[in-house]
PDB file of C-alpha atoms in Angstrom:
ATOM      1  CA  ALA A  17     202.418  57.643 152.278  1.00  0.00           C
ATOM      2  CA  GLN A  18     204.960  55.230 150.541  1.00  0.00           C
ATOM      3  CA  ARG A  19     204.057  51.459 150.292  1.00  0.00           C
ATOM      4  CA  VAL A  20     205.697  48.212 148.788  1.00  0.00           C
ATOM      5  CA  THR A  21     203.420  45.273 147.791  1.00  0.00           C
ATOM      6  CA  GLN A  22     204.330  41.862 147.062  1.00  0.00           C
ATOM      7  CA  PRO A  23     201.315  40.356 145.241  1.00  0.00           C
ATOM      8  CA  GLU A  24     202.670  36.829 145.902  1.00  0.00           C
ATOM      9  CA  LYS A  25     202.625  35.143 149.309  1.00  0.00           C
ATOM     10  CA  LEU A  26     204.310  31.748 147.943  1.00  0.00           C
ATOM     11  CA  LEU A  27     205.951  31.329 144.817  1.00  0.00           C
ATOM     12  CA  SER A  28     206.752  27.405 143.747  1.00  0.00           C
ATOM     13  CA  VAL A  29     208.776  26.973 140.796  1.00  0.00           C
ATOM     14  CA  PHE A  30     210.672  23.903 139.384  1.00  0.00           C
ATOM     15  CA  LYS A  31     214.652  23.627 139.363  1.00  0.00           C
ATOM     16  CA  GLY A  32     215.705  25.029 136.189  1.00  0.00           C
ATOM     17  CA  ALA A  33     212.969  27.330 135.414  1.00  0.00           C
ATOM     18  CA  PRO A  34     212.886  30.902 135.414  1.00  0.00           C
ATOM     19  CA  VAL A  35     211.940  33.076 138.262  1.00  0.00           C
ATOM     20  CA  GLU A  36     210.017  36.087 138.634  1.00  0.00           C
ATOM     21  CA  LEU A  37     209.593  38.199 141.935  1.00  0.00           C
ATOM     22  CA  LYS A  38     207.201  40.483 141.614  1.00  0.00           C
ATOM     23  CA  CYS A  39     207.256  44.099 143.752  1.00  0.00           C
ATOM     24  CA  ASN A  40     205.582  47.373 143.123  1.00  0.00           C
ATOM     25  CA  TYR A  41     205.833  50.414 144.846  1.00  0.00           C
ATOM     26  CA  SER A  42     204.280  53.848 145.635  1.00  0.00           C
ATOM     27  CA  TYR A  43     206.266  56.825 146.088  1.00  0.00           C
ATOM     28  CA  SER A  44     206.312  60.373 144.968  1.00  0.00           C
ATOM     29  CA  GLY A  45     209.861  61.010 144.988  1.00  0.00           C
ATOM     30  CA  SER A  46     212.886  59.216 143.538  1.00  0.00           C
ATOM     31  CA  PRO A  47     212.990  55.888 145.568  1.00  0.00           C
ATOM     32  CA  GLU A  48     215.783  53.752 146.689  1.00  0.00           C
ATOM     33  CA  LEU A  49     215.136  50.070 146.021  1.00  0.00           C
ATOM     34  CA  PHE A  50     216.085  46.790 147.153  1.00  0.00           C
ATOM     35  CA  TRP A  51     215.884  42.913 147.423  1.00  0.00           C
ATOM     36  CA  TYR A  52     216.608  41.345 151.139  1.00  0.00           C
ATOM     37  CA  VAL A  53     216.329  37.705 151.418  1.00  0.00           C
ATOM     38  CA  GLN A  54     216.268  35.729 154.114  1.00  0.00           C
ATOM     39  CA  TYR A  55     217.389  31.806 153.782  1.00  0.00           C
ATOM     40  CA  SER A  56     216.369  29.239 156.652  1.00  0.00           C
ATOM     41  CA  ARG A  57     217.547  29.697 159.829  1.00  0.00           C
ATOM     42  CA  GLN A  58     219.888  32.845 158.705  1.00  0.00           C
ATOM     43  CA  ARG A  59     219.386  36.422 159.087  1.00  0.00           C
ATOM     44  CA  LEU A  60     218.032  38.822 156.702  1.00  0.00           C
ATOM     45  CA  GLN A  61     220.321  40.062 154.185  1.00  0.00           C
ATOM     46  CA  LEU A  62     220.983  42.219 151.604  1.00  0.00           C
ATOM     47  CA  LEU A  63     220.484  40.300 148.192  1.00  0.00           C
ATOM     48  CA  LEU A  64     220.793  43.666 145.926  1.00  0.00           C
ATOM     49  CA  ARG A  65     219.983  47.174 145.057  1.00  0.00           C
ATOM     50  CA  HIS A  66     219.032  49.220 142.134  1.00  0.00           C
ATOM     51  CA  ILE A  67     221.537  51.959 142.407  1.00  0.00           C
ATOM     52  CA  SER A  68     224.613  48.623 141.952  1.00  0.00           C
ATOM     53  CA  ARG A  69     222.259  47.575 138.852  1.00  0.00           C
ATOM     54  CA  GLU A  70     224.625  44.644 139.644  1.00  0.00           C
ATOM     55  CA  SER A  71     223.625  40.344 139.265  1.00  0.00           C
ATOM     56  CA  ILE A  72     224.035  38.569 142.655  1.00  0.00           C
ATOM     57  CA  LYS A  73     223.804  34.699 142.902  1.00  0.00           C
ATOM     58  CA  GLY A  74     222.211  35.146 138.986  1.00  0.00           C
ATOM     59  CA  PHE A  75     219.644  37.530 140.366  1.00  0.00           C
ATOM     60  CA  THR A  76     218.840  41.107 138.714  1.00  0.00           C
ATOM     61  CA  ALA A  77     216.081  43.794 139.569  1.00  0.00           C
ATOM     62  CA  ASP A  78     215.550  46.477 137.088  1.00  0.00           C
ATOM     63  CA  LEU A  79     213.773  49.487 138.413  1.00  0.00           C
ATOM     64  CA  ASN A  80     211.185  50.648 136.434  1.00  0.00           C
ATOM     65  CA  LYS A  81     209.505  54.151 137.387  1.00  0.00           C
ATOM     66  CA  GLY A  82     206.968  54.108 134.624  1.00  0.00           C
ATOM     67  CA  GLU A  83     205.256  50.989 135.979  1.00  0.00           C
ATOM     68  CA  THR A  84     206.837  51.662 139.666  1.00  0.00           C
ATOM     69  CA  SER A  85     208.055  47.895 139.817  1.00  0.00           C
ATOM     70  CA  PHE A  86     211.154  46.422 140.862  1.00  0.00           C
ATOM     71  CA  HIS A  87     210.654  42.770 140.162  1.00  0.00           C
ATOM     72  CA  LEU A  88     213.252  40.274 140.790  1.00  0.00           C
ATOM     73  CA  LYS A  89     214.576  37.953 138.304  1.00  0.00           C
ATOM     74  CA  LYS A  90     216.504  34.871 137.703  1.00  0.00           C
ATOM     75  CA  PRO A  91     216.732  33.038 134.068  1.00  0.00           C
ATOM     76  CA  PHE A  92     217.502  29.272 135.943  1.00  0.00           C
ATOM     77  CA  ALA A  93     216.264  28.599 139.719  1.00  0.00           C
ATOM     78  CA  GLN A  94     218.582  26.293 141.750  1.00  0.00           C
ATOM     79  CA  GLU A  95     217.126  24.698 145.083  1.00  0.00           C
ATOM     80  CA  GLU A  96     219.531  26.728 147.210  1.00  0.00           C
ATOM     81  CA  ASP A  97     217.066  29.777 145.955  1.00  0.00           C
ATOM     82  CA  SER A  98     214.202  28.839 148.445  1.00  0.00           C
ATOM     83  CA  ALA A  99     213.941  31.339 150.806  1.00  0.00           C
ATOM     84  CA  MET A 100     211.912  34.469 151.872  1.00  0.00           C
ATOM     85  CA  TYR A 101     212.226  37.579 150.116  1.00  0.00           C
ATOM     86  CA  TYR A 102     211.767  41.420 150.865  1.00  0.00           C
ATOM     87  CA  CYS A 103     211.319  44.118 148.491  1.00  0.00           C
ATOM     88  CA  ALA A 104     212.345  47.360 150.137  1.00  0.00           C
ATOM     89  CA  LEU A 105     211.932  50.938 149.478  1.00  0.00           C
ATOM     90  CA  LYS A 106     214.167  53.705 151.502  1.00  0.00           C
ATOM     91  CA  GLY A 107     212.543  57.173 151.130  1.00  0.00           C
ATOM     92  CA  LYS A 108     210.323  59.538 153.629  1.00  0.00           C
ATOM     93  CA  LEU A 109     207.815  57.733 155.997  1.00  0.00           C
ATOM     94  CA  GLY A 110     204.856  59.526 157.320  1.00  0.00           C
ATOM     95  CA  GLY A 111     205.535  62.277 159.603  1.00  0.00           C
ATOM     96  CA  GLY A 112     208.612  62.767 157.265  1.00  0.00           C
ATOM     97  CA  ALA A 113     211.409  60.430 158.856  1.00  0.00           C
ATOM     98  CA  ASP A 114     213.186  58.587 156.777  1.00  0.00           C
ATOM     99  CA  GLY A 115     213.078  54.749 156.877  1.00  0.00           C
ATOM    100  CA  LEU A 116     212.974  51.375 154.899  1.00  0.00           C
ATOM    101  CA  THR A 117     209.341  50.083 154.119  1.00  0.00           C
ATOM    102  CA  PHE A 118     209.313  46.807 153.505  1.00  0.00           C
ATOM    103  CA  GLY A 119     206.908  44.299 151.743  1.00  0.00           C
ATOM    104  CA  LYS A 120     205.051  41.201 153.358  1.00  0.00           C
ATOM    105  CA  GLY A 121     207.250  39.116 151.394  1.00  0.00           C
ATOM    106  CA  THR A 122     207.526  36.039 149.232  1.00  0.00           C
ATOM    107  CA  HIS A 123     208.209  32.832 149.846  1.00  0.00           C
ATOM    108  CA  LEU A 124     210.038  31.099 146.665  1.00  0.00           C
ATOM    109  CA  ILE A 125     210.090  27.038 147.079  1.00  0.00           C
ATOM    110  CA  ILE A 126     212.284  25.567 144.511  1.00  0.00           C
ATOM    111  CA  GLN A 127     210.977  22.208 143.874  1.00  0.00           C
ATOM    112  CA  PRO A 128     213.604  19.673 142.612  1.00  0.00           C
TER     113      PRO A 128
ATOM    114  CA  LYS B  28     234.083  40.774 161.599  1.00  0.00           C
ATOM    115  CA  ALA B  29     231.336  39.930 164.533  1.00  0.00           C
ATOM    116  CA  GLY B  30     227.746  40.559 163.097  1.00  0.00           C
ATOM    117  CA  VAL B  31     224.907  42.161 165.107  1.00  0.00           C
ATOM    118  CA  THR B  32     224.273  40.333 168.255  1.00  0.00           C
ATOM    119  CA  GLN B  33     221.065  41.017 169.864  1.00  0.00           C
ATOM    120  CA  THR B  34     220.174  40.161 173.646  1.00  0.00           C
ATOM    121  CA  PRO B  35     218.337  38.266 174.843  1.00  0.00           C
ATOM    122  CA  ARG B  36     216.930  35.964 172.158  1.00  0.00           C
ATOM    123  CA  TYR B  37     213.476  34.850 173.896  1.00  0.00           C
ATOM    124  CA  LEU B  38     211.530  37.022 176.135  1.00  0.00           C
ATOM    125  CA  ILE B  39     207.967  36.331 178.160  1.00  0.00           C
ATOM    126  CA  LYS B  40     206.725  39.622 179.525  1.00  0.00           C
ATOM    127  CA  THR B  41     202.799  40.499 181.269  1.00  0.00           C
ATOM    128  CA  ARG B  42     201.025  43.267 179.819  1.00  0.00           C
ATOM    129  CA  GLY B  43     201.592  45.991 181.868  1.00  0.00           C
ATOM    130  CA  GLN B  44     205.181  45.495 182.373  1.00  0.00           C
ATOM    131  CA  GLN B  45     208.229  47.211 180.506  1.00  0.00           C
ATOM    132  CA  VAL B  46     211.021  45.425 178.687  1.00  0.00           C
ATOM    133  CA  THR B  47     214.291  46.542 177.312  1.00  0.00           C
ATOM    134  CA  LEU B  48     216.025  45.018 174.074  1.00  0.00           C
ATOM    135  CA  SER B  49     219.597  45.310 173.677  1.00  0.00           C
ATOM    136  CA  CYS B  50     221.657  45.956 170.430  1.00  0.00           C
ATOM    137  CA  SER B  51     225.382  45.536 169.509  1.00  0.00           C
ATOM    138  CA  PRO B  52     226.544  46.491 165.705  1.00  0.00           C
ATOM    139  CA  ILE B  53     228.916  45.776 164.054  1.00  0.00           C
ATOM    140  CA  SER B  54     232.406  47.225 165.224  1.00  0.00           C
ATOM    141  CA  GLY B  55     232.249  50.439 162.939  1.00  0.00           C
ATOM    142  CA  HIS B  56     229.144  50.780 162.275  1.00  0.00           C
ATOM    143  CA  ARG B  57     227.214  54.208 163.885  1.00  0.00           C
ATOM    144  CA  SER B  58     223.859  53.963 162.647  1.00  0.00           C
ATOM    145  CA  VAL B  59     221.340  51.306 164.350  1.00  0.00           C
ATOM    146  CA  SER B  60     218.011  51.015 162.807  1.00  0.00           C
ATOM    147  CA  TRP B  61     214.963  48.777 165.085  1.00  0.00           C
ATOM    148  CA  TYR B  62     212.350  46.972 163.257  1.00  0.00           C
ATOM    149  CA  GLN B  63     209.379  45.163 164.436  1.00  0.00           C
ATOM    150  CA  GLN B  64     208.043  41.959 162.430  1.00  0.00           C
ATOM    151  CA  THR B  65     204.699  40.457 162.939  1.00  0.00           C
ATOM    152  CA  PRO B  66     202.717  38.256 160.941  1.00  0.00           C
ATOM    153  CA  GLY B  67     200.102  40.519 160.317  1.00  0.00           C
ATOM    154  CA  GLN B  68     202.069  43.602 159.506  1.00  0.00           C
ATOM    155  CA  GLY B  69     205.360  42.336 158.506  1.00  0.00           C
ATOM    156  CA  LEU B  70     208.247  43.962 158.946  1.00  0.00           C
ATOM    157  CA  GLN B  71     207.883  47.963 160.069  1.00  0.00           C
ATOM    158  CA  PHE B  72     210.371  50.386 160.938  1.00  0.00           C
ATOM    159  CA  LEU B  73     210.841  51.423 164.825  1.00  0.00           C
ATOM    160  CA  PHE B  74     213.508  54.097 164.360  1.00  0.00           C
ATOM    161  CA  GLU B  75     217.510  54.790 163.567  1.00  0.00           C
ATOM    162  CA  TYR B  76     219.811  56.130 165.846  1.00  0.00           C
ATOM    163  CA  PHE B  77     223.445  57.866 164.449  1.00  0.00           C
ATOM    164  CA  SER B  78     225.893  58.731 166.716  1.00  0.00           C
ATOM    165  CA  GLU B  79     223.679  58.777 169.785  1.00  0.00           C
ATOM    166  CA  THR B  80     220.679  60.808 168.068  1.00  0.00           C
ATOM    167  CA  GLN B  81     217.388  59.500 167.010  1.00  0.00           C
ATOM    168  CA  ARG B  82     217.787  60.452 163.036  1.00  0.00           C
ATOM    169  CA  ASN B  83     214.283  58.944 162.251  1.00  0.00           C
ATOM    170  CA  LYS B  84     210.952  57.543 163.922  1.00  0.00           C
ATOM    171  CA  GLY B  85     208.188  55.561 162.192  1.00  0.00           C
ATOM    172  CA  ASN B  86     204.714  55.439 163.057  1.00  0.00           C
ATOM    173  CA  PHE B  87     204.615  53.995 167.047  1.00  0.00           C
ATOM    174  CA  PRO B  88     203.086  55.116 169.817  1.00  0.00           C
ATOM    175  CA  GLY B  89     205.609  56.646 172.526  1.00  0.00           C
ATOM    176  CA  ARG B  90     205.682  53.513 174.334  1.00  0.00           C
ATOM    177  CA  PHE B  91     208.504  52.591 172.004  1.00  0.00           C
ATOM    178  CA  SER B  92     211.712  54.497 172.810  1.00  0.00           C
ATOM    179  CA  GLY B  93     215.419  54.160 172.494  1.00  0.00           C
ATOM    180  CA  ARG B  94     218.751  55.216 172.798  1.00  0.00           C
ATOM    181  CA  GLN B  95     222.357  54.854 171.819  1.00  0.00           C
ATOM    182  CA  PHE B  96     225.420  54.575 173.457  1.00  0.00           C
ATOM    183  CA  SER B  97     228.916  56.812 172.505  1.00  0.00           C
ATOM    184  CA  ASN B  98     230.116  52.841 171.405  1.00  0.00           C
ATOM    185  CA  SER B  99     227.195  52.569 169.071  1.00  0.00           C
ATOM    186  CA  ARG B 100     225.512  49.867 170.853  1.00  0.00           C
ATOM    187  CA  SER B 101     221.447  50.616 171.297  1.00  0.00           C
ATOM    188  CA  GLU B 102     218.264  49.782 173.740  1.00  0.00           C
ATOM    189  CA  MET B 103     214.916  49.935 172.885  1.00  0.00           C
ATOM    190  CA  ASN B 104     212.157  49.945 175.477  1.00  0.00           C
ATOM    191  CA  VAL B 105     208.707  49.523 175.492  1.00  0.00           C
ATOM    192  CA  SER B 106     206.578  50.191 178.775  1.00  0.00           C
ATOM    193  CA  THR B 107     203.206  49.259 179.224  1.00  0.00           C
ATOM    194  CA  LEU B 108     203.421  46.231 177.242  1.00  0.00           C
ATOM    195  CA  GLU B 109     199.799  45.104 175.450  1.00  0.00           C
ATOM    196  CA  LEU B 110     199.315  41.519 173.558  1.00  0.00           C
ATOM    197  CA  GLY B 111     199.986  43.189 170.371  1.00  0.00           C
ATOM    198  CA  ASP B 112     203.614  44.098 170.962  1.00  0.00           C
ATOM    199  CA  SER B 113     204.091  40.494 170.944  1.00  0.00           C
ATOM    200  CA  ALA B 114     206.609  40.348 167.962  1.00  0.00           C
ATOM    201  CA  LEU B 115     210.088  39.686 166.773  1.00  0.00           C
ATOM    202  CA  TYR B 116     212.124  42.872 167.338  1.00  0.00           C
ATOM    203  CA  LEU B 117     215.134  43.048 164.745  1.00  0.00           C
ATOM    204  CA  CYS B 118     217.981  45.234 164.795  1.00  0.00           C
ATOM    205  CA  ALA B 119     220.028  46.455 162.176  1.00  0.00           C
ATOM    206  CA  SER B 120     223.038  48.283 161.942  1.00  0.00           C
ATOM    207  CA  SER B 121     224.781  50.331 158.885  1.00  0.00           C
ATOM    208  CA  LEU B 122     228.137  52.099 157.661  1.00  0.00           C
ATOM    209  CA  ILE B 123     226.397  55.716 156.535  1.00  0.00           C
ATOM    210  CA  GLY B 124     228.132  55.846 152.671  1.00  0.00           C
ATOM    211  CA  GLU B 125     227.378  52.334 151.946  1.00  0.00           C
ATOM    212  CA  GLY B 126     224.198  52.578 149.951  1.00  0.00           C
ATOM    213  CA  TYR B 127     221.953  52.184 153.283  1.00  0.00           C
ATOM    214  CA  GLU B 128     223.052  48.302 153.634  1.00  0.00           C
ATOM    215  CA  GLN B 129     221.707  47.330 156.743  1.00  0.00           C
ATOM    216  CA  TYR B 130     222.965  44.350 158.696  1.00  0.00           C
ATOM    217  CA  PHE B 131     220.632  42.437 160.486  1.00  0.00           C
ATOM    218  CA  GLY B 132     220.849  40.782 164.119  1.00  0.00           C
ATOM    219  CA  PRO B 133     219.081  37.736 164.727  1.00  0.00           C
ATOM    220  CA  GLY B 134     216.179  39.110 166.635  1.00  0.00           C
ATOM    221  CA  THR B 135     214.580  39.395 169.857  1.00  0.00           C
ATOM    222  CA  ARG B 136     211.435  37.153 170.197  1.00  0.00           C
ATOM    223  CA  LEU B 137     209.223  38.655 172.679  1.00  0.00           C
ATOM    224  CA  THR B 138     205.798  37.062 173.888  1.00  0.00           C
ATOM    225  CA  VAL B 139     203.681  39.177 175.924  1.00  0.00           C
ATOM    226  CA  THR B 140     200.907  37.275 177.988  1.00  0.00           C
TER     227      THR B 140
END
């Protein structure tokens, strides 16, 4: 069965410091990977997806199939980056259904 | 465009009862997915509907069911509620062909006592 692991429940960094949110996955096929973000009192929303290879709000994520990772990075953290971040994988769930599998999330806190 | 709306936003039910939650997708979106979010299990996929047909179903018991109407609005039903069904239920809509970007609603907070 596919699985998404975000090893850090909480990550605290200072403003201006680099940020790396880790995401590892297990999946037997070709995965589609996403990062979703939830700011305080807002809805869950898509931040970026690996197929578009774009930078959103200064964040980038590279799919590393060899290490089965999709880490989210930003060179200089800003206070408005404080949020919950979820890594998600689209693929076959147990039973053959397609669907999104989410990691448990990482709470990112940017300290001033 | 109006975002995804979910009603009701909060609900308290008793064990053994049943509940129906409603989701209105973004206009033009024909795919609606449902998720359960709990502190212990995180976000878990329940099912997806597209053009009134269930396309995918997650690993949940048959007490969880849903349907989609011709206007793409969707409902999910949970019968014989258990304490463990207490959760935030999220609905998300998407436009097929848009790289599976899902737009989430605010959720319905269900408490089972």
